[in-house]
Amino acid sequence: MAATVTRLRATPARTLRSAAEAYLDTIASPNTRRSYGIAIVKTVDQLDGRGPNGATGASRALDSVGDDEVGAALESLWGSAAVNTWNARRAAVAKWLSWCAEQGWTAPRVPASAGRSTPPDSDTPVRSRTAIDRLIGRRDVHLREKTLWRMLYETCARTEELLQLNIEDLDLAGRCAPVKSKGAKPRTRRRGAAHHEHVLENVYWDAGTARLLPRLIRDRTRGPVFVGHRRPGPGKYLADRDVCPDTGLARLSYDQALDLLDAATAVDGPGTGWDLHELRHSGLTHLGESGASLLELMAKSRHRKAENLRRYFKPSPKAMRELTALLGPDANRR
């Protein structure tokens, strides 16, 4: 009996471009996909030898690229960029290549020579307690802005985290609320996990926010805490969570909140006012000046690494003078 020989089909080689597209398709968040896409697509173009005009052509096989070529591509593209830009682009490419390896594909890695750079100290200004109190106490400032700004300062939370809060999330008696932190892990592997399906962390506020919040939400019992003054326009789709079911008003966006703060603090035209991040930055600095330990500051800010927290802490000249006074000849008499 003659044996039957079955010819196996050769699996086509995985190319850089197809691997990049496959990875980007796994990212549910549009903003994350856009940010990662910039880094990964430009790196692929560099490795494929594509010019800035985006000329089409065959993409190289993924397993034909060496680690040193990846490092050289990163250096060529972002070697002279700001440290934070370099770290972000490098991290995106590294995650893509790690994912490729997890799929069982032969893929290069980001070499040690293209390591992560240490971020410089932040140049975000620290606003004094008096300046913050004076701003929030102004009569021409709307209650919504007062509440948001006071909450940002007392919770030391990120603006996006507080803007995502809903009234049903608030624990007014305990003065805390769970938020979806930056880089929060989903509880499920399903793509497009909802807000409550992520691991949430609590933020805490004090009496200033506690006095303003009830006045802001009034008799509302659900929906976004911070809403705009207008209903969403026709044809604009918003999730149910992002619209107040009682008023029909949409959740306040980051850009809207930034414009409101800038308009209230600008001294030399639009764009010259405070930044929302300055309130978080100032809160952490003031806590540090008051004697909070590094672990307490990390718990408050929810930073995972101490090195990321250090650039937010810049003691004022007054705090440094008081610290230096402990070394003076009269220190033992105090």
C-alpha positions as a Markdown table, in Angstrom:
| # | Residue | x | y | z |
|---|---|---|---|---|
| 1 | Met | 0.0 | 0.0 | 0.0 |
| 2 | Ala | 1.5 | 3.3 | -1.1 |
| 3 | Ala | 1.9 | 5.9 | 1.6 |
| 4 | Thr | 0.2 | 9.3 | 1.2 |
| 5 | Val | 2.3 | 12.3 | 1.6 |
| 6 | Thr | 0.6 | 15.5 | 2.7 |
| 7 | Arg | 2.4 | 18.7 | 1.9 |
| 8 | Leu | 2.2 | 21.2 | 4.9 |
| 9 | Arg | 1.6 | 24.8 | 4.1 |
| 10 | Ala | 4.4 | 27.0 | 5.1 |
| 11 | Thr | 3.4 | 29.6 | 7.7 |
| 12 | Pro | 4.1 | 33.1 | 6.3 |
| 13 | Ala | 6.8 | 35.0 | 8.2 |
| 14 | Arg | 5.5 | 37.5 | 10.7 |
| 15 | Thr | 6.5 | 40.9 | 9.6 |
| 16 | Leu | 7.1 | 44.0 | 11.7 |
| 17 | Arg | 4.1 | 45.8 | 10.4 |
| 18 | Ser | 1.7 | 42.9 | 10.9 |
| 19 | Ala | 3.0 | 42.3 | 14.4 |
| 20 | Ala | 2.5 | 46.0 | 15.2 |
| 21 | Glu | -1.0 | 46.0 | 13.8 |
| 22 | Ala | -1.9 | 42.8 | 15.8 |
| 23 | Tyr | -0.6 | 44.3 | 19.0 |
| 24 | Leu | -2.4 | 47.7 | 18.6 |
| 25 | Asp | -5.7 | 45.8 | 17.9 |
| 26 | Thr | -5.5 | 44.4 | 21.4 |
| 27 | Ile | -5.5 | 47.9 | 23.0 |
| 28 | Ala | -9.1 | 49.0 | 23.9 |
| 29 | Ser | -8.4 | 52.6 | 25.0 |
| 30 | Pro | -8.4 | 54.9 | 21.9 |
| 31 | Asn | -6.0 | 57.3 | 23.6 |
| 32 | Thr | -3.6 | 54.6 | 24.6 |
| 33 | Arg | -3.8 | 53.1 | 21.1 |
| 34 | Arg | -3.0 | 56.5 | 19.6 |
| 35 | Ser | 0.0 | 57.1 | 21.8 |
| 36 | Tyr | 1.4 | 53.6 | 21.4 |
| 37 | Gly | 0.8 | 53.8 | 17.7 |
| 38 | Ile | 3.0 | 56.8 | 17.3 |
| 39 | Ala | 5.9 | 55.1 | 18.9 |
| 40 | Ile | 5.5 | 51.7 | 17.4 |
| 41 | Val | 4.6 | 52.7 | 13.8 |
| 42 | Lys | 7.5 | 55.2 | 13.6 |
| 43 | Thr | 9.9 | 52.5 | 14.9 |
| 44 | Val | 8.6 | 50.0 | 12.4 |
| 45 | Asp | 9.0 | 52.6 | 9.6 |
| 46 | Gln | 12.6 | 53.3 | 10.8 |
| 47 | Leu | 13.5 | 49.6 | 10.8 |
| 48 | Asp | 11.9 | 49.1 | 7.4 |
| 49 | Gly | 13.9 | 51.9 | 6.0 |
| 50 | Arg | 10.8 | 54.0 | 5.1 |
| 51 | Gly | 11.3 | 57.7 | 4.6 |
| 52 | Pro | 9.3 | 60.5 | 6.2 |
| 53 | Asn | 7.0 | 60.6 | 3.2 |
| 54 | Gly | 5.7 | 57.2 | 4.2 |
| 55 | Ala | 6.5 | 55.3 | 1.0 |
| 56 | Thr | 5.0 | 51.9 | 0.9 |
| 57 | Gly | 7.0 | 48.7 | 0.5 |
| 58 | Ala | 7.5 | 45.2 | 1.9 |
| 59 | Ser | 8.0 | 45.1 | 5.7 |
| 60 | Arg | 10.9 | 43.1 | 7.2 |
| 61 | Ala | 10.4 | 39.8 | 9.0 |
| 62 | Leu | 10.1 | 40.2 | 12.7 |
| 63 | Asp | 12.7 | 37.6 | 13.4 |
| 64 | Ser | 15.2 | 39.3 | 11.1 |
| 65 | Val | 15.6 | 42.3 | 13.4 |
| 66 | Gly | 18.4 | 42.5 | 16.0 |
| 67 | Asp | 18.2 | 44.1 | 19.4 |
| 68 | Asp | 20.9 | 46.6 | 18.4 |
| 69 | Glu | 18.8 | 47.7 | 15.4 |
| 70 | Val | 15.9 | 48.4 | 17.7 |
| 71 | Gly | 18.1 | 50.5 | 20.0 |
| 72 | Ala | 19.6 | 52.4 | 17.0 |
| 73 | Ala | 16.1 | 53.1 | 15.7 |
| 74 | Leu | 15.0 | 54.5 | 19.1 |
| 75 | Glu | 18.1 | 56.7 | 19.4 |
| 76 | Ser | 17.6 | 58.0 | 15.8 |
| 77 | Leu | 14.0 | 58.9 | 16.4 |
| 78 | Trp | 14.0 | 60.2 | 20.0 |
| 79 | Gly | 17.6 | 60.3 | 21.2 |
| 80 | Ser | 17.5 | 64.1 | 21.5 |
| 81 | Ala | 13.9 | 64.3 | 22.7 |
| 82 | Ala | 12.8 | 65.2 | 26.2 |
| 83 | Val | 13.4 | 62.6 | 28.9 |
| 84 | Asn | 9.7 | 61.9 | 29.4 |
| 85 | Thr | 9.1 | 61.6 | 25.7 |
| 86 | Trp | 12.0 | 59.1 | 25.4 |
| 87 | Asn | 10.8 | 57.0 | 28.3 |
| 88 | Ala | 7.2 | 56.9 | 26.9 |
| 89 | Arg | 8.2 | 55.9 | 23.4 |
| 90 | Arg | 10.8 | 53.4 | 24.6 |
| 91 | Ala | 8.2 | 51.8 | 27.0 |
| 92 | Ala | 5.6 | 51.5 | 24.2 |
| 93 | Val | 8.1 | 49.7 | 21.9 |
| 94 | Ala | 9.3 | 47.5 | 24.8 |
| 95 | Lys | 5.7 | 46.4 | 25.6 |
| 96 | Trp | 5.0 | 45.6 | 22.0 |
| 97 | Leu | 8.1 | 43.4 | 21.6 |
| 98 | Ser | 7.4 | 41.7 | 24.9 |
| 99 | Trp | 3.8 | 40.9 | 23.7 |
| 100 | Cys | 5.2 | 39.5 | 20.5 |
| 101 | Ala | 7.5 | 37.2 | 22.5 |
| 102 | Glu | 4.4 | 36.1 | 24.6 |
| 103 | Gln | 2.7 | 35.0 | 21.4 |
| 104 | Gly | 5.6 | 32.6 | 20.7 |
| 105 | Trp | 7.1 | 34.8 | 17.9 |
| 106 | Thr | 10.8 | 35.3 | 17.6 |
| 107 | Ala | 11.2 | 39.0 | 18.3 |
| 108 | Pro | 14.0 | 41.3 | 19.3 |
| 109 | Arg | 14.1 | 43.2 | 22.6 |
| 110 | Val | 15.0 | 46.8 | 23.5 |
| 111 | Pro | 18.7 | 46.6 | 24.4 |
| 112 | Ala | 20.1 | 47.7 | 27.7 |
| 113 | Ser | 22.0 | 50.5 | 25.9 |
| 114 | Ala | 18.6 | 52.1 | 25.2 |
| 115 | Gly | 17.6 | 52.1 | 28.9 |
| 116 | Arg | 15.1 | 54.3 | 30.6 |
| 117 | Ser | 16.3 | 57.7 | 31.6 |
| 118 | Thr | 15.8 | 59.3 | 35.0 |
| 119 | Pro | 13.2 | 62.1 | 34.7 |
| 120 | Pro | 14.4 | 65.5 | 35.8 |
| 121 | Asp | 12.9 | 67.4 | 38.7 |
| 122 | Ser | 9.5 | 68.8 | 37.8 |
| 123 | Asp | 9.4 | 72.5 | 36.9 |
| 124 | Thr | 5.7 | 72.8 | 37.9 |
| 125 | Pro | 5.3 | 75.8 | 40.2 |
| 126 | Val | 4.1 | 75.3 | 43.8 |
| 127 | Arg | 1.3 | 77.6 | 44.8 |
| 128 | Ser | 1.1 | 78.8 | 48.4 |
| 129 | Arg | -1.8 | 77.8 | 50.7 |
| 130 | Thr | -2.8 | 81.5 | 50.8 |
| 131 | Ala | -2.9 | 81.8 | 47.0 |
| 132 | Ile | -5.0 | 78.7 | 46.7 |
| 133 | Asp | -7.4 | 79.8 | 49.5 |
| 134 | Arg | -7.7 | 83.2 | 47.9 |
| 135 | Leu | -8.5 | 81.7 | 44.5 |
| 136 | Ile | -11.2 | 79.4 | 45.9 |
| 137 | Gly | -12.7 | 82.1 | 48.1 |
| 138 | Arg | -13.4 | 84.5 | 45.1 |
| 139 | Arg | -17.0 | 85.4 | 44.7 |
| 140 | Asp | -16.8 | 85.4 | 40.9 |
| 141 | Val | -15.8 | 81.7 | 40.8 |
| 142 | His | -18.5 | 79.1 | 40.2 |
| 143 | Leu | -19.2 | 76.6 | 42.9 |
| 144 | Arg | -18.3 | 73.7 | 40.5 |
| 145 | Glu | -14.8 | 75.1 | 40.0 |
| 146 | Lys | -14.3 | 75.8 | 43.7 |
| 147 | Thr | -15.2 | 72.3 | 44.6 |
| 148 | Leu | -13.0 | 70.7 | 41.9 |
| 149 | Trp | -10.0 | 72.9 | 42.8 |
| 150 | Arg | -10.3 | 72.3 | 46.5 |
| 151 | Met | -10.8 | 68.6 | 45.9 |
| 152 | Leu | -7.7 | 68.4 | 43.7 |
| 153 | Tyr | -5.6 | 70.1 | 46.4 |
| 154 | Glu | -6.9 | 68.1 | 49.3 |
| 155 | Thr | -7.0 | 64.6 | 47.6 |
| 156 | Cys | -3.7 | 65.2 | 45.7 |
| 157 | Ala | -5.5 | 63.2 | 43.0 |
| 158 | Arg | -5.0 | 63.5 | 39.2 |
| 159 | Thr | -7.6 | 65.6 | 37.5 |
| 160 | Glu | -8.8 | 62.8 | 35.2 |
| 161 | Glu | -9.5 | 60.7 | 38.3 |
| 162 | Leu | -11.8 | 63.2 | 39.9 |
| 163 | Leu | -13.6 | 64.2 | 36.7 |
| 164 | Gln | -14.5 | 60.5 | 36.3 |
| 165 | Leu | -16.3 | 60.4 | 39.7 |
| 166 | Asn | -20.0 | 59.8 | 39.9 |
| 167 | Ile | -22.2 | 60.9 | 42.8 |
| 168 | Glu | -22.9 | 57.2 | 43.7 |
| 169 | Asp | -19.2 | 56.7 | 44.2 |
| 170 | Leu | -18.9 | 59.3 | 47.0 |
| 171 | Asp | -18.7 | 58.4 | 50.6 |
| 172 | Leu | -19.6 | 61.8 | 52.1 |
| 173 | Ala | -19.5 | 60.6 | 55.7 |
| 174 | Gly | -16.1 | 59.0 | 55.3 |
| 175 | Arg | -14.8 | 61.8 | 53.1 |
| 176 | Cys | -13.4 | 59.4 | 50.4 |
| 177 | Ala | -14.2 | 57.9 | 47.1 |
| 178 | Pro | -12.8 | 55.1 | 44.9 |
| 179 | Val | -11.1 | 56.2 | 41.7 |
| 180 | Lys | -9.7 | 54.5 | 38.7 |
| 181 | Ser | -6.0 | 55.4 | 39.0 |
| 182 | Lys | -3.5 | 55.8 | 36.2 |
| 183 | Gly | -2.5 | 52.4 | 35.0 |
| 184 | Ala | -5.3 | 50.6 | 36.9 |
| 185 | Lys | -5.5 | 46.9 | 36.3 |
| 186 | Pro | -8.7 | 45.4 | 35.0 |
| 187 | Arg | -10.4 | 42.7 | 37.1 |
| 188 | Thr | -11.3 | 40.8 | 33.9 |
| 189 | Arg | -9.4 | 40.0 | 30.7 |
| 190 | Arg | -12.4 | 41.1 | 28.6 |
| 191 | Arg | -11.5 | 44.0 | 26.3 |
| 192 | Gly | -13.1 | 47.3 | 27.0 |
| 193 | Ala | -13.6 | 46.7 | 30.8 |
| 194 | Ala | -16.0 | 49.2 | 32.4 |
| 195 | His | -14.9 | 51.8 | 35.0 |
| 196 | His | -16.1 | 49.6 | 38.0 |
| 197 | Glu | -14.3 | 46.5 | 36.5 |
| 198 | His | -10.9 | 48.0 | 37.3 |
| 199 | Val | -9.0 | 47.8 | 40.6 |
| 200 | Leu | -10.0 | 51.1 | 42.3 |
| 201 | Glu | -8.2 | 53.0 | 45.0 |
| 202 | Asn | -9.6 | 55.5 | 47.5 |
| 203 | Val | -8.8 | 59.2 | 47.6 |
| 204 | Tyr | -9.5 | 61.3 | 50.7 |
| 205 | Trp | -10.5 | 64.9 | 51.3 |
| 206 | Asp | -10.9 | 67.2 | 54.2 |
| 207 | Ala | -13.3 | 69.8 | 55.6 |
| 208 | Gly | -12.9 | 72.3 | 52.7 |
| 209 | Thr | -14.2 | 69.8 | 50.1 |
| 210 | Ala | -16.7 | 68.3 | 52.6 |
| 211 | Arg | -18.4 | 71.7 | 52.9 |
| 212 | Leu | -18.6 | 72.3 | 49.1 |
| 213 | Leu | -19.6 | 68.8 | 47.8 |
| 214 | Pro | -23.1 | 68.7 | 49.2 |
| 215 | Arg | -23.8 | 72.2 | 47.9 |
| 216 | Leu | -22.6 | 71.1 | 44.4 |
| 217 | Ile | -24.6 | 67.9 | 44.1 |
| 218 | Arg | -27.7 | 69.2 | 46.0 |
| 219 | Asp | -30.6 | 66.8 | 45.4 |
| 220 | Arg | -28.9 | 64.8 | 42.7 |
| 221 | Thr | -28.3 | 61.2 | 43.6 |
| 222 | Arg | -26.5 | 59.8 | 40.6 |
| 223 | Gly | -24.5 | 60.8 | 37.5 |
| 224 | Pro | -21.2 | 62.7 | 37.1 |
| 225 | Val | -20.2 | 64.9 | 40.1 |
| 226 | Phe | -18.8 | 67.5 | 37.7 |
| 227 | Val | -20.9 | 68.4 | 34.7 |
| 228 | Gly | -20.8 | 71.2 | 32.1 |
| 229 | His | -23.4 | 73.8 | 31.5 |
| 230 | Arg | -24.6 | 72.4 | 28.2 |
| 231 | Arg | -26.2 | 69.2 | 27.0 |
| 232 | Pro | -24.3 | 67.1 | 24.4 |
| 233 | Gly | -24.9 | 68.2 | 20.9 |
| 234 | Pro | -26.8 | 66.2 | 18.3 |
| 235 | Gly | -24.9 | 63.2 | 16.9 |
| 236 | Lys | -22.5 | 63.2 | 19.8 |
| 237 | Tyr | -22.5 | 59.8 | 21.5 |
| 238 | Leu | -21.8 | 59.5 | 25.2 |
| 239 | Ala | -22.0 | 56.5 | 27.5 |
| 240 | Asp | -24.8 | 56.5 | 30.1 |
| 241 | Arg | -22.3 | 57.0 | 32.9 |
| 242 | Asp | -21.1 | 60.3 | 31.4 |
| 243 | Val | -24.5 | 62.0 | 31.3 |
| 244 | Cys | -26.5 | 63.2 | 34.3 |
| 245 | Pro | -29.8 | 61.3 | 34.1 |
| 246 | Asp | -31.6 | 64.2 | 35.9 |
| 247 | Thr | -30.4 | 67.2 | 34.0 |
| 248 | Gly | -29.1 | 65.7 | 30.8 |
| 249 | Leu | -25.8 | 67.5 | 31.2 |
| 250 | Ala | -22.6 | 65.8 | 30.1 |
| 251 | Arg | -19.5 | 65.2 | 32.2 |
| 252 | Leu | -17.1 | 68.0 | 32.5 |
| 253 | Ser | -14.0 | 67.3 | 30.3 |
| 254 | Tyr | -10.4 | 67.9 | 31.1 |
| 255 | Asp | -10.0 | 70.6 | 28.5 |
| 256 | Gln | -13.1 | 72.4 | 29.8 |
| 257 | Ala | -11.7 | 72.3 | 33.4 |
| 258 | Leu | -8.3 | 73.5 | 32.3 |
| 259 | Asp | -9.8 | 76.5 | 30.4 |
| 260 | Leu | -11.9 | 77.4 | 33.5 |
| 261 | Leu | -8.8 | 77.5 | 35.7 |
| 262 | Asp | -6.8 | 79.3 | 33.2 |
| 263 | Ala | -9.5 | 82.0 | 32.7 |
| 264 | Ala | -9.6 | 82.6 | 36.5 |
| 265 | Thr | -5.8 | 82.8 | 37.0 |
| 266 | Ala | -4.4 | 84.2 | 33.7 |
| 267 | Val | -2.6 | 87.5 | 34.2 |
| 268 | Asp | -1.2 | 88.1 | 30.7 |
| 269 | Gly | -3.8 | 86.6 | 28.3 |
| 270 | Pro | -5.2 | 83.1 | 27.7 |
| 271 | Gly | -2.7 | 80.3 | 28.4 |
| 272 | Thr | -0.8 | 82.2 | 31.1 |
| 273 | Gly | -2.8 | 81.0 | 34.1 |
| 274 | Trp | -2.4 | 78.0 | 36.4 |
| 275 | Asp | -2.4 | 74.4 | 35.3 |
| 276 | Leu | -4.7 | 71.8 | 37.0 |
| 277 | His | -1.7 | 69.7 | 37.9 |
| 278 | Glu | -0.3 | 72.5 | 40.0 |
| 279 | Leu | -3.0 | 71.9 | 42.7 |
| 280 | Arg | -2.0 | 68.2 | 43.1 |
| 281 | His | 1.7 | 69.2 | 43.0 |
| 282 | Ser | 1.2 | 71.9 | 45.6 |
| 283 | Gly | -0.8 | 69.6 | 47.9 |
| 284 | Leu | 2.0 | 67.0 | 47.9 |
| 285 | Thr | 4.7 | 69.7 | 48.5 |
| 286 | His | 2.8 | 71.2 | 51.5 |
| 287 | Leu | 2.3 | 67.7 | 53.0 |
| 288 | Gly | 6.1 | 67.1 | 52.7 |
| 289 | Glu | 6.9 | 70.4 | 54.3 |
| 290 | Ser | 4.5 | 69.5 | 57.2 |
| 291 | Gly | 6.6 | 66.4 | 57.9 |
| 292 | Ala | 4.7 | 63.6 | 56.0 |
| 293 | Ser | 7.0 | 60.6 | 55.5 |
| 294 | Leu | 7.9 | 59.3 | 52.1 |
| 295 | Leu | 5.6 | 56.2 | 52.5 |
| 296 | Glu | 2.7 | 58.5 | 53.5 |
| 297 | Leu | 3.3 | 60.7 | 50.5 |
| 298 | Met | 3.4 | 57.6 | 48.2 |
| 299 | Ala | 0.1 | 56.4 | 49.7 |
| 300 | Lys | -1.5 | 59.8 | 49.3 |
| 301 | Ser | -0.3 | 60.3 | 45.7 |
| 302 | Arg | -0.5 | 56.5 | 44.8 |
| 303 | His | 2.9 | 56.6 | 43.1 |
| 304 | Arg | 4.4 | 53.2 | 42.7 |
| 305 | Lys | 8.0 | 54.4 | 42.8 |
| 306 | Ala | 9.7 | 56.8 | 45.1 |
| 307 | Glu | 11.8 | 58.3 | 42.3 |
| 308 | Asn | 8.6 | 59.4 | 40.6 |
| 309 | Leu | 7.4 | 61.2 | 43.7 |
| 310 | Arg | 10.6 | 63.0 | 44.4 |
| 311 | Arg | 10.2 | 65.4 | 41.4 |
| 312 | Tyr | 6.9 | 66.6 | 42.9 |
| 313 | Phe | 8.4 | 67.6 | 46.2 |
| 314 | Lys | 10.2 | 71.0 | 46.2 |
| 315 | Pro | 10.4 | 72.5 | 49.7 |
| 316 | Ser | 9.9 | 76.2 | 49.8 |
| 317 | Pro | 12.8 | 78.6 | 50.9 |
| 318 | Lys | 11.0 | 79.1 | 54.2 |
| 319 | Ala | 10.9 | 75.3 | 54.8 |
| 320 | Met | 14.6 | 75.0 | 54.0 |
| 321 | Arg | 15.5 | 77.8 | 56.3 |
| 322 | Glu | 13.6 | 76.2 | 59.2 |
| 323 | Leu | 15.3 | 72.9 | 58.4 |
| 324 | Thr | 18.8 | 74.5 | 58.3 |
| 325 | Ala | 18.1 | 76.2 | 61.7 |
| 326 | Leu | 18.1 | 72.8 | 63.3 |
| 327 | Leu | 21.9 | 72.8 | 62.7 |
| 328 | Gly | 22.5 | 76.2 | 64.2 |
| 329 | Pro | 24.3 | 76.9 | 67.5 |
| 330 | Asp | 21.0 | 77.8 | 69.2 |
| 331 | Ala | 19.2 | 74.7 | 68.1 |
| 332 | Asn | 19.6 | 73.0 | 71.5 |
| 333 | Arg | 18.0 | 75.9 | 73.3 |
| 334 | Arg | 14.7 | 75.6 | 71.3 |
